[in-house]
mmCIF file of N, CA and C in Angstrom:
data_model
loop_
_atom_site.group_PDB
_atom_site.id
_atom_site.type_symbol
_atom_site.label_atom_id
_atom_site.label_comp_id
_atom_site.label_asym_id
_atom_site.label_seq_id
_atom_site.Cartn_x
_atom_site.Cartn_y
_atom_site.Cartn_z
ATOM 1 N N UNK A 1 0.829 -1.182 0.000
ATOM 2 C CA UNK A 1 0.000 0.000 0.000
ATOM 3 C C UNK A 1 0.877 1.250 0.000
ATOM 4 N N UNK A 2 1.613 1.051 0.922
ATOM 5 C CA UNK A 2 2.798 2.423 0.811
ATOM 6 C C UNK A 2 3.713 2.672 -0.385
ATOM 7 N N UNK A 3 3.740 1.396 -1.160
ATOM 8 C CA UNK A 3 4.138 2.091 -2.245
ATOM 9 C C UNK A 3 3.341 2.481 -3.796
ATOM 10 N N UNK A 4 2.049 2.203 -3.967
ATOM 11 C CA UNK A 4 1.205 2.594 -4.453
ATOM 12 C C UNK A 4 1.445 4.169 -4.061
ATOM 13 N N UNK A 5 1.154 4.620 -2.789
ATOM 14 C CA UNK A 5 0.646 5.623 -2.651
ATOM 15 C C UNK A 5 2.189 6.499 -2.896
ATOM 16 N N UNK A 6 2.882 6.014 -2.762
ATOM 17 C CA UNK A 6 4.881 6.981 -2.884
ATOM 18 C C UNK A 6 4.869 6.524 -4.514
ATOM 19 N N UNK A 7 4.393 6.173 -5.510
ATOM 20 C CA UNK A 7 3.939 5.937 -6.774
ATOM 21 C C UNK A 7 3.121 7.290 -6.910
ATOM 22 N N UNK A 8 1.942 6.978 -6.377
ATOM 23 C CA UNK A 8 1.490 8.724 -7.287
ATOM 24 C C UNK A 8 2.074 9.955 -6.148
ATOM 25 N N UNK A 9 2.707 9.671 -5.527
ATOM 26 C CA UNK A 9 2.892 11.129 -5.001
ATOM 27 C C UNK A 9 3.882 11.214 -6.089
ATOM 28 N N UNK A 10 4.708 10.459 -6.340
ATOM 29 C CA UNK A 10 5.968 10.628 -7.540
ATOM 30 C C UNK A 10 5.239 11.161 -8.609
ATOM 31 N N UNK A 11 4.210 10.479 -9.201
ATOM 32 C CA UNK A 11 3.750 10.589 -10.373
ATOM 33 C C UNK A 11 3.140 11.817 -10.539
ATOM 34 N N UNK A 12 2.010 12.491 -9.371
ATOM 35 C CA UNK A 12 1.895 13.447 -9.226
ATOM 36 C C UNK A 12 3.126 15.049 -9.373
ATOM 37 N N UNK A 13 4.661 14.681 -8.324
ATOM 38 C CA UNK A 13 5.316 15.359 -8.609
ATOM 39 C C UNK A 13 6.032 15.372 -10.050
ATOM 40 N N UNK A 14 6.435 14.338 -11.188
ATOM 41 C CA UNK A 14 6.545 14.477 -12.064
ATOM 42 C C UNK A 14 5.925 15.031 -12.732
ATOM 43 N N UNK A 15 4.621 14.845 -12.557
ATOM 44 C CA UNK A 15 3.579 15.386 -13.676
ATOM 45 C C UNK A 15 3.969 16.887 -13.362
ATOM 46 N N UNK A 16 3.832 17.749 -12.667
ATOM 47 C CA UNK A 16 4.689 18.978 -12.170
ATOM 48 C C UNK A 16 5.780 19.646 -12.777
ATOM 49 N N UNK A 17 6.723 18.744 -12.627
ATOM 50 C CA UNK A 17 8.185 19.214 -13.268
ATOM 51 C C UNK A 17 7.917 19.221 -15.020
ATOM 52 N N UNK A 18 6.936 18.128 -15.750
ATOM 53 C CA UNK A 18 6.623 18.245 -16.576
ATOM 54 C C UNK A 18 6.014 19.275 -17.399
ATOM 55 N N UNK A 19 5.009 19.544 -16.833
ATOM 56 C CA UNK A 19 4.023 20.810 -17.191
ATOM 57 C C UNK A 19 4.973 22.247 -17.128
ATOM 58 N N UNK A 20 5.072 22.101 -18.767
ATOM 59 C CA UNK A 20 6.043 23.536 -18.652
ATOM 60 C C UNK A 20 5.402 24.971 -19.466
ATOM 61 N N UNK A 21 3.965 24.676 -19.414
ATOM 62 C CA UNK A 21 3.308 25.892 -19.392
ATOM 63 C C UNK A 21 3.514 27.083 -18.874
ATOM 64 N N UNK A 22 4.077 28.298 -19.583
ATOM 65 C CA UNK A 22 4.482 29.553 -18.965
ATOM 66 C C UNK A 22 3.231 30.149 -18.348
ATOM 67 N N UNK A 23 2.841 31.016 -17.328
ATOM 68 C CA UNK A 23 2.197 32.305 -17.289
ATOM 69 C C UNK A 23 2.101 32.888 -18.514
ATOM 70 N N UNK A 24 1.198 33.649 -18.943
ATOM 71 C CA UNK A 24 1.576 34.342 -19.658
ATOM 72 C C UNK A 24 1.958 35.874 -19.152
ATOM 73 N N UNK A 25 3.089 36.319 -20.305
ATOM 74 C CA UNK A 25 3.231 37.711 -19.570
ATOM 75 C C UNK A 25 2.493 38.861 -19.561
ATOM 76 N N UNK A 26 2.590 39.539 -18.633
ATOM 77 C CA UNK A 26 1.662 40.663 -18.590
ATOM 78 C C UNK A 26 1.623 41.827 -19.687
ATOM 79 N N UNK A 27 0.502 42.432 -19.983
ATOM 80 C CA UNK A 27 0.224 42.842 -21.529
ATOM 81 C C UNK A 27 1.009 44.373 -21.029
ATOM 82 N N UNK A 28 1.666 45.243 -22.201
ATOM 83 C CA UNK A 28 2.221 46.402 -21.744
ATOM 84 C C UNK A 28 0.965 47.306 -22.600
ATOM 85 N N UNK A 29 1.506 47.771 -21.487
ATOM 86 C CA UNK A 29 0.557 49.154 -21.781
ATOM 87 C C UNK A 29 1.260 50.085 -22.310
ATOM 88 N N UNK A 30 -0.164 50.132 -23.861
ATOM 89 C CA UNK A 30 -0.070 51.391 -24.844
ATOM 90 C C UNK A 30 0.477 52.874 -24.637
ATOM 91 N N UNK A 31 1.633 53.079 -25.052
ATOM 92 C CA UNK A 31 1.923 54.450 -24.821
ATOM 93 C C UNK A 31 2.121 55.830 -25.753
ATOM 94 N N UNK A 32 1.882 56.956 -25.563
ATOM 95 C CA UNK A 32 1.920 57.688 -26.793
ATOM 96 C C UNK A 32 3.139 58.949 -26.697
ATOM 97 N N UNK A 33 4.163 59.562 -27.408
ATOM 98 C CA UNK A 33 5.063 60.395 -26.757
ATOM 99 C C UNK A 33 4.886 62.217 -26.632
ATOM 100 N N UNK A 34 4.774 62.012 -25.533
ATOM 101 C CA UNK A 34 4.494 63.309 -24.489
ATOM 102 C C UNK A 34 6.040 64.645 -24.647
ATOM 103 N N UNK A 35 5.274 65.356 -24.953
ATOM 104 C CA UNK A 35 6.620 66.716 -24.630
ATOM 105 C C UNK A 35 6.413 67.162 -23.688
ATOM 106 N N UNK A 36 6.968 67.750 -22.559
ATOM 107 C CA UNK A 36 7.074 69.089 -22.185
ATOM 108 C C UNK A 36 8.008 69.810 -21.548
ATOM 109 N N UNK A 37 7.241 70.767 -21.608
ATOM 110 C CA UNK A 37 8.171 71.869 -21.710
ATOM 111 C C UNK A 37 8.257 73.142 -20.737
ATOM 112 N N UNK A 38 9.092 73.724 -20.057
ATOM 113 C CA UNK A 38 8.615 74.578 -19.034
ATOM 114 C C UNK A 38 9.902 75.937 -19.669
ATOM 115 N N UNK A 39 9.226 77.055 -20.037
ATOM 116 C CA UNK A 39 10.578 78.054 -20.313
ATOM 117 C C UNK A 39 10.256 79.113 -19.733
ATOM 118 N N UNK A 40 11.232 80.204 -19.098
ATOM 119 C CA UNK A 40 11.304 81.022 -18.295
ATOM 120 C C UNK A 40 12.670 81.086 -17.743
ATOM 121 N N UNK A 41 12.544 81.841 -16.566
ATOM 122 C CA UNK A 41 13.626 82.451 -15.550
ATOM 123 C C UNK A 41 13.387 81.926 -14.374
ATOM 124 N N UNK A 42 14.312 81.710 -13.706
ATOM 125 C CA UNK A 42 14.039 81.263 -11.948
ATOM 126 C C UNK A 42 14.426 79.813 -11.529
ATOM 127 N N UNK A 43 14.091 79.700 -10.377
ATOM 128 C CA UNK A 43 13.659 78.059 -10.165
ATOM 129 C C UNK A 43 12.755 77.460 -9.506
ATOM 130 N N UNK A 44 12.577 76.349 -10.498
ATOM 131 C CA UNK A 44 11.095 75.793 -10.177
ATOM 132 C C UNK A 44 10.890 74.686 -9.504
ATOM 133 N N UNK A 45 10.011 73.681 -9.141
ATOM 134 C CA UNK A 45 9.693 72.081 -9.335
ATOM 135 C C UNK A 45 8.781 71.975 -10.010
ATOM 136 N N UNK A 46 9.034 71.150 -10.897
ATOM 137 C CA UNK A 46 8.414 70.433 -12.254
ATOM 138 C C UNK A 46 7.850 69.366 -11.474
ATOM 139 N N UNK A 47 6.607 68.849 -11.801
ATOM 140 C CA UNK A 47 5.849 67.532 -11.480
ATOM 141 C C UNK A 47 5.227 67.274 -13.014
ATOM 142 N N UNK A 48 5.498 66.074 -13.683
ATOM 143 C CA UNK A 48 4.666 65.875 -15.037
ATOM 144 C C UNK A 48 4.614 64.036 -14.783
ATOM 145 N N UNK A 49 3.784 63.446 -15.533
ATOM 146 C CA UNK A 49 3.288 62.033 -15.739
ATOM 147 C C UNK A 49 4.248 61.597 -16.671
ATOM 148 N N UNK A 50 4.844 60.337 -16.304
ATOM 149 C CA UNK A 50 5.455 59.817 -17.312
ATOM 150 C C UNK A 50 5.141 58.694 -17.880
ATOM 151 N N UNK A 51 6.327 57.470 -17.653
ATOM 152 C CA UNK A 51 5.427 56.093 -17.896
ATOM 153 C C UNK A 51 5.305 55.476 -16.632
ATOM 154 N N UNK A 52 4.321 55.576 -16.114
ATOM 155 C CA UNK A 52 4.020 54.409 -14.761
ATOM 156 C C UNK A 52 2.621 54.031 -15.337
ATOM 157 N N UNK A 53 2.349 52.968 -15.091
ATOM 158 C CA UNK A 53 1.123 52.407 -14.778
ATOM 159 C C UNK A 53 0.127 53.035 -13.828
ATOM 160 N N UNK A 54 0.866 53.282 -12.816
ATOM 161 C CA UNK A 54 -0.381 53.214 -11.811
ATOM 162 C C UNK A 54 -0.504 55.217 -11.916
ATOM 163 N N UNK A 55 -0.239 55.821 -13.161
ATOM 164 C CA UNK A 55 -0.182 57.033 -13.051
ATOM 165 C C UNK A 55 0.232 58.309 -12.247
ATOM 166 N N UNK A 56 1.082 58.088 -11.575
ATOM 167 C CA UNK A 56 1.486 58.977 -10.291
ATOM 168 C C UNK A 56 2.734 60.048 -10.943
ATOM 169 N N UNK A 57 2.866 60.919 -10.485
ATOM 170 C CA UNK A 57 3.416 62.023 -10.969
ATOM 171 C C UNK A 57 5.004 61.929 -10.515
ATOM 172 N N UNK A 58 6.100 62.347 -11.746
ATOM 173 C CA UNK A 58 7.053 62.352 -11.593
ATOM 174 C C UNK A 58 8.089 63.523 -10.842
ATOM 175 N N UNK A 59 8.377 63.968 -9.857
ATOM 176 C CA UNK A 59 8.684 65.645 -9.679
ATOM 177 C C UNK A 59 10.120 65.621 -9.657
ATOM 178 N N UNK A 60 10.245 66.557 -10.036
ATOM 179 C CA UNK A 60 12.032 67.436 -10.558
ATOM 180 C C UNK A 60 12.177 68.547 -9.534
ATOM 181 N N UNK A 61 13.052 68.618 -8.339
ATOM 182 C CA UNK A 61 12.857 70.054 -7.328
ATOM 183 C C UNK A 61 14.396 70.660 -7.991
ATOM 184 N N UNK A 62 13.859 71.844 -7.251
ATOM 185 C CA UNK A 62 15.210 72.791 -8.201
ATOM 186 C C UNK A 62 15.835 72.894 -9.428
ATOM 187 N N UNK A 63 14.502 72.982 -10.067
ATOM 188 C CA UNK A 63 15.148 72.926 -11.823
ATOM 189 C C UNK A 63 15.285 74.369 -11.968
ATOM 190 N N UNK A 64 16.183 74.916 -12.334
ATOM 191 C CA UNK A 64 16.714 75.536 -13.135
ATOM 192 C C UNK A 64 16.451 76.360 -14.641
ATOM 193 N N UNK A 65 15.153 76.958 -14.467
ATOM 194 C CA UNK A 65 14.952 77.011 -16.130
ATOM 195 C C UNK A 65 15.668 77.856 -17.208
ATOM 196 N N UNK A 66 15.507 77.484 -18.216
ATOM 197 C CA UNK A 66 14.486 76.293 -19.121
ATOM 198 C C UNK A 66 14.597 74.800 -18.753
ATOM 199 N N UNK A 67 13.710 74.383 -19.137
ATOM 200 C CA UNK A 67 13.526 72.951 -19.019
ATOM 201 C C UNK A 67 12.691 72.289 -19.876
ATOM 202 N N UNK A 68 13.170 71.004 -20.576
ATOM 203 C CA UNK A 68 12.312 70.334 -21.438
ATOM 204 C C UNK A 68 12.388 68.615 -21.300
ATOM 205 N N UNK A 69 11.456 67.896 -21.955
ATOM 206 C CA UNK A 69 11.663 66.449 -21.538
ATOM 207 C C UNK A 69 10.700 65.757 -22.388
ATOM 208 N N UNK A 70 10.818 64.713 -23.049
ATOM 209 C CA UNK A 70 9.861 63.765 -23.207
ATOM 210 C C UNK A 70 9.654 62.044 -23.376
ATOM 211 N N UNK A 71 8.649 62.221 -23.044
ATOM 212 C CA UNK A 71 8.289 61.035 -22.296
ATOM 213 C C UNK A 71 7.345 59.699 -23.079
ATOM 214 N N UNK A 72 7.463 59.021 -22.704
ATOM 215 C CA UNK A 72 6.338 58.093 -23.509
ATOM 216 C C UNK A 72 5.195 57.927 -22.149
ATOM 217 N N UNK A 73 4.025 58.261 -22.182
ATOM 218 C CA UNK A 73 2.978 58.485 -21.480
ATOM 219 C C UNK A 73 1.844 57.240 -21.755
ATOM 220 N N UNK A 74 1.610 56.685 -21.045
ATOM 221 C CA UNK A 74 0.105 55.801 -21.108
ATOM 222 C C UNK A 74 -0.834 55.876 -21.662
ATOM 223 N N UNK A 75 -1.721 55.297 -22.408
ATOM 224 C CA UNK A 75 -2.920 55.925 -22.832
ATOM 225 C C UNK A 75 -3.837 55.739 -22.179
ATOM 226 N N UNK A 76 -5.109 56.599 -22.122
ATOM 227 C CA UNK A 76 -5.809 56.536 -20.715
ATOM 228 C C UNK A 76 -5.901 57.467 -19.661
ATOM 229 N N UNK A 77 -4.374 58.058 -19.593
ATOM 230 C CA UNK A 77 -4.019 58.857 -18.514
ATOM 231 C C UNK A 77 -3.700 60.185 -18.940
ATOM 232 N N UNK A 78 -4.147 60.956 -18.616
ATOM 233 C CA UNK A 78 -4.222 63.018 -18.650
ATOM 234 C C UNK A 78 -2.827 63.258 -18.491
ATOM 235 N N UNK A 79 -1.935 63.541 -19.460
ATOM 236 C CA UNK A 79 -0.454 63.865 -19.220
ATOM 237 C C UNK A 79 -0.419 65.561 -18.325
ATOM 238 N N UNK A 80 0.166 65.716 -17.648
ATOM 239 C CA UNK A 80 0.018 66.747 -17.621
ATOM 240 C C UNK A 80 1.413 67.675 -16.862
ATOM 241 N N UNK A 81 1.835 68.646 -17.038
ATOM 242 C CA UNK A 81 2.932 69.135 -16.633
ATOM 243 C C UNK A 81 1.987 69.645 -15.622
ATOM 244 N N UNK A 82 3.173 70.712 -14.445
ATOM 245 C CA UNK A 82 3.304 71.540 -13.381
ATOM 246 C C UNK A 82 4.415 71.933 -12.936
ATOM 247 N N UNK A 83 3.728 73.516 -12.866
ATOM 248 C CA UNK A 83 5.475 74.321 -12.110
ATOM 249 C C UNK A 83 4.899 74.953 -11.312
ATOM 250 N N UNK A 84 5.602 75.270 -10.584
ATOM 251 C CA UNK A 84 5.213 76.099 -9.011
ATOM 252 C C UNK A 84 7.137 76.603 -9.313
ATOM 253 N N UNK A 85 7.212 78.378 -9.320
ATOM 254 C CA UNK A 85 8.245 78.749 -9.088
ATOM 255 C C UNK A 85 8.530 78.993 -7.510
ATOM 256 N N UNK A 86 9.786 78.662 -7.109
ATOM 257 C CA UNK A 86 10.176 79.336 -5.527
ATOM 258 C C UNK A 86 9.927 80.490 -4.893
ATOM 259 N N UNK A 87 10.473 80.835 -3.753
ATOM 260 C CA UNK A 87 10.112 81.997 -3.010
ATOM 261 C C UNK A 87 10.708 83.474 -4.140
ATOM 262 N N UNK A 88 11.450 82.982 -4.842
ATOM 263 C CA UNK A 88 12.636 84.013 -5.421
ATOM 264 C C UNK A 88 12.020 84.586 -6.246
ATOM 265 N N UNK A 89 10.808 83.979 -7.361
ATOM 266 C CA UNK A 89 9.891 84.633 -7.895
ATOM 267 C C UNK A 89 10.175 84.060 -9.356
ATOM 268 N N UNK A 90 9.920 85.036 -9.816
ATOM 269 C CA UNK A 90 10.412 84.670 -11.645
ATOM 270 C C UNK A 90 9.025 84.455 -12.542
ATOM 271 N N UNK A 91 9.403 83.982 -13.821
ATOM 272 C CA UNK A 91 8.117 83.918 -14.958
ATOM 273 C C UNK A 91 8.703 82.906 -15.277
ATOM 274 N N UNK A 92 7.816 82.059 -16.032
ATOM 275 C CA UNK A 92 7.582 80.790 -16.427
ATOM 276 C C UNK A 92 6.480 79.693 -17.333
ATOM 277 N N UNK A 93 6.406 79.094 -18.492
ATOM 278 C CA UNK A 93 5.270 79.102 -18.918
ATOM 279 C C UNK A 93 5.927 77.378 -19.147
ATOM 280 N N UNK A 94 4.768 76.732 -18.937
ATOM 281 C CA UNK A 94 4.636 75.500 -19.259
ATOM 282 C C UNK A 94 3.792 75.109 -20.902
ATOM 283 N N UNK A 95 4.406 74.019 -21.520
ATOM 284 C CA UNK A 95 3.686 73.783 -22.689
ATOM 285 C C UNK A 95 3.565 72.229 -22.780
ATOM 286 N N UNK A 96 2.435 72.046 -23.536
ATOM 287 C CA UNK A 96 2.434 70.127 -23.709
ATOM 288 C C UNK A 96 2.083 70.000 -25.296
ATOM 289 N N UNK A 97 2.792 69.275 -25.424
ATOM 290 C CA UNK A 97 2.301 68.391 -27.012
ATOM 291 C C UNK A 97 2.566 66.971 -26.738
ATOM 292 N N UNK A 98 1.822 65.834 -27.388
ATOM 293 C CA UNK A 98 1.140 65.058 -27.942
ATOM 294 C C UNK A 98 1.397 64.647 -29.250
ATOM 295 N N UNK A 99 2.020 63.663 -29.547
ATOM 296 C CA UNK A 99 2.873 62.952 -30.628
ATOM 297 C C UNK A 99 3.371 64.469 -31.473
ATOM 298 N N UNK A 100 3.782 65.474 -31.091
ATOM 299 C CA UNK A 100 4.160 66.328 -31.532
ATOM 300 C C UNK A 100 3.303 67.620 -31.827
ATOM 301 N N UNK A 101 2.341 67.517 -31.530
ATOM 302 C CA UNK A 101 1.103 68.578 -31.568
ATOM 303 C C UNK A 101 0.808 69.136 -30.073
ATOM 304 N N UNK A 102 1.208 70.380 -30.590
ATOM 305 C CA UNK A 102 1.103 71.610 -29.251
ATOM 306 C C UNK A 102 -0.598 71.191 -28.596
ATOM 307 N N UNK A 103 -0.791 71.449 -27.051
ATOM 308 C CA UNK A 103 -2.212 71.241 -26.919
ATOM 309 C C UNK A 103 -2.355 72.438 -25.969
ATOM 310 N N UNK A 104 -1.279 72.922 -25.015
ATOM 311 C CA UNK A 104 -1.679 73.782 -24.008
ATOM 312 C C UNK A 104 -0.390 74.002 -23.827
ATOM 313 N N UNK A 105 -0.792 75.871 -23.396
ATOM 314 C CA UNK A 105 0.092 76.701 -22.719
ATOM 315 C C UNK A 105 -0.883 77.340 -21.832
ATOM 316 N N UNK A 106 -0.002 77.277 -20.591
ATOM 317 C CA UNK A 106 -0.280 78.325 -19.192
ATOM 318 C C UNK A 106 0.844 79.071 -18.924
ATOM 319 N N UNK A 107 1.040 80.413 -17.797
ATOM 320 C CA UNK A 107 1.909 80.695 -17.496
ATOM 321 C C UNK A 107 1.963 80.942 -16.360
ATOM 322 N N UNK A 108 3.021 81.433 -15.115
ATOM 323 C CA UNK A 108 3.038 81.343 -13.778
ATOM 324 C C UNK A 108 4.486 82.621 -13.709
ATOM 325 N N UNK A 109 3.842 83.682 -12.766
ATOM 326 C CA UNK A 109 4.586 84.777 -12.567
ATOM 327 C C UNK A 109 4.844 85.132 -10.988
ATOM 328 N N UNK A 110 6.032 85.342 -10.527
ATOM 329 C CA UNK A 110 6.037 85.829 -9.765
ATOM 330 C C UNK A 110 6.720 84.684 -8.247
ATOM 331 N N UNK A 111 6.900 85.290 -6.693
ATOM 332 C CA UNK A 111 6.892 84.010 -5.713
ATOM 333 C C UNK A 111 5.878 82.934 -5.970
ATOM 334 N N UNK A 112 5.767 81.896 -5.631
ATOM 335 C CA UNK A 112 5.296 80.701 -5.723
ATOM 336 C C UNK A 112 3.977 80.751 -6.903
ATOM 337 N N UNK A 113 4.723 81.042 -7.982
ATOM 338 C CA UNK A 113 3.868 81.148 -9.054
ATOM 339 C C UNK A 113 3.324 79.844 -9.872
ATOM 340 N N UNK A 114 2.380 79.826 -10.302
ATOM 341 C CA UNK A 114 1.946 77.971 -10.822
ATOM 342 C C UNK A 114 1.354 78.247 -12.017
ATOM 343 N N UNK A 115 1.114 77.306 -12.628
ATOM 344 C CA UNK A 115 1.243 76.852 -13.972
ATOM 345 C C UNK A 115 1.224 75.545 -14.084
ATOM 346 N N UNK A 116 -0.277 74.910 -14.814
ATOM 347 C CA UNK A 116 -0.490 73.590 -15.259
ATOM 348 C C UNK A 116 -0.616 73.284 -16.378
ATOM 349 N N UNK A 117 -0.281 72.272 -17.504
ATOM 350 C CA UNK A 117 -0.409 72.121 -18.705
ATOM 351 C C UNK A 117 -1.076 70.670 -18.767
ATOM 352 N N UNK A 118 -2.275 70.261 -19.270
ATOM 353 C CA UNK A 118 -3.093 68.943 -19.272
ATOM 354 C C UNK A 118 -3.036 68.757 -20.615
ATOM 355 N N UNK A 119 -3.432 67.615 -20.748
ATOM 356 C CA UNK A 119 -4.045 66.902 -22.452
ATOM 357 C C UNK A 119 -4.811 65.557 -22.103
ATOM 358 N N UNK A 120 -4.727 65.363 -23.143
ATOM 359 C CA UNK A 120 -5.484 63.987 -23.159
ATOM 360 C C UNK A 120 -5.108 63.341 -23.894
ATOM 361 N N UNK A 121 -4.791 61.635 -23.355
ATOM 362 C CA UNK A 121 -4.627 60.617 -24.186
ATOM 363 C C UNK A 121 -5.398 59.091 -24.053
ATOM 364 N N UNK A 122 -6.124 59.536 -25.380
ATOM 365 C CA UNK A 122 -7.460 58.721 -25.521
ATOM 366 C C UNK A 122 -6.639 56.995 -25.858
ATOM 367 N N UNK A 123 -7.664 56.369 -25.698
ATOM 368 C CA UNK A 123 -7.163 54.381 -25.434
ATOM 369 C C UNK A 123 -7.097 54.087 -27.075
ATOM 370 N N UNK A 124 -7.890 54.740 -27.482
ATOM 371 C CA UNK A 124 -8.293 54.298 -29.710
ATOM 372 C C UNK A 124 -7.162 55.418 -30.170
ATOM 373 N N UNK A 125 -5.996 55.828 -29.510
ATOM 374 C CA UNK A 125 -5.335 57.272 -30.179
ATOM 375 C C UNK A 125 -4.387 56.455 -30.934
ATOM 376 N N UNK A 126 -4.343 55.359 -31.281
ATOM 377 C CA UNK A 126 -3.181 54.716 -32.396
ATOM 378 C C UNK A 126 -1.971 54.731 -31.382
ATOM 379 N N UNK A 127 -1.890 53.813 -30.850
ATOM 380 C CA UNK A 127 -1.004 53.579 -29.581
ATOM 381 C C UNK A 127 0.452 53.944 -29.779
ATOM 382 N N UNK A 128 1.701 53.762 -29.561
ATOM 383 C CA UNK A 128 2.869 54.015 -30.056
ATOM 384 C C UNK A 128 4.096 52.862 -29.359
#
């Protein structure tokens, strides 16, 4: 009887080592390429979306402007720049484009001056 049963526990664990069915891997998510852009005088922190999944904002402290960057962005998710200049003051304008197409300019003057730039990137936008 005990070895019947140390028979399929074997057989069982072979069957195991056998089965070499992967997971499959996880699907990546569609992305489309994001500019932006922050130009002016002063210094700022930049916060803009890049590539994460779970969408959370990327921030840059003490940049220095000008400043530019781009990104490959998610689809789905509202790209969007932000500047907030320091106590020191200054001018500053943020811009966004979208596979190369301008969508928004704001500007931000002065101590803790702000400035947001949004868009949109739709799920059917021809992915990249």
């Amino acid at each position: 009887m005990a070895g019947i049963v140390l028979l399929a526990c074997l057989g069982l664990v072979g069957y195991g080592m056998l089965d070499t069915e992967k997971p499959p891997k996880p699907r990546a998510v569609p992305t489309a390429e994001v500019t932006y852009e922050v130009t002016g005088t002063g210094t700022a922190e930049i916060s803009y979306l890049a590539r994460s999944e779970d969408g959370t904002a990327t921030v840059e402290k003490g940049v220095t402007l000008p400043w530019k960057k781009s990104v490959r962005a998610p689809l789905g998710k509202a790209p969007a720049v932000a500047v907030v200049l320091d106590g020191k003051g200054g001018q500053a304008a943020c811009a966004l484009a979208i596979r190369g197409k301008h969508v928004q300019r704001a500007t931000a003057t002065g101590e803790y001056g702000r400035a947001t730039c949004t868009g949109e990137l739709l799920s059917g936008d021809g992915a990249g």
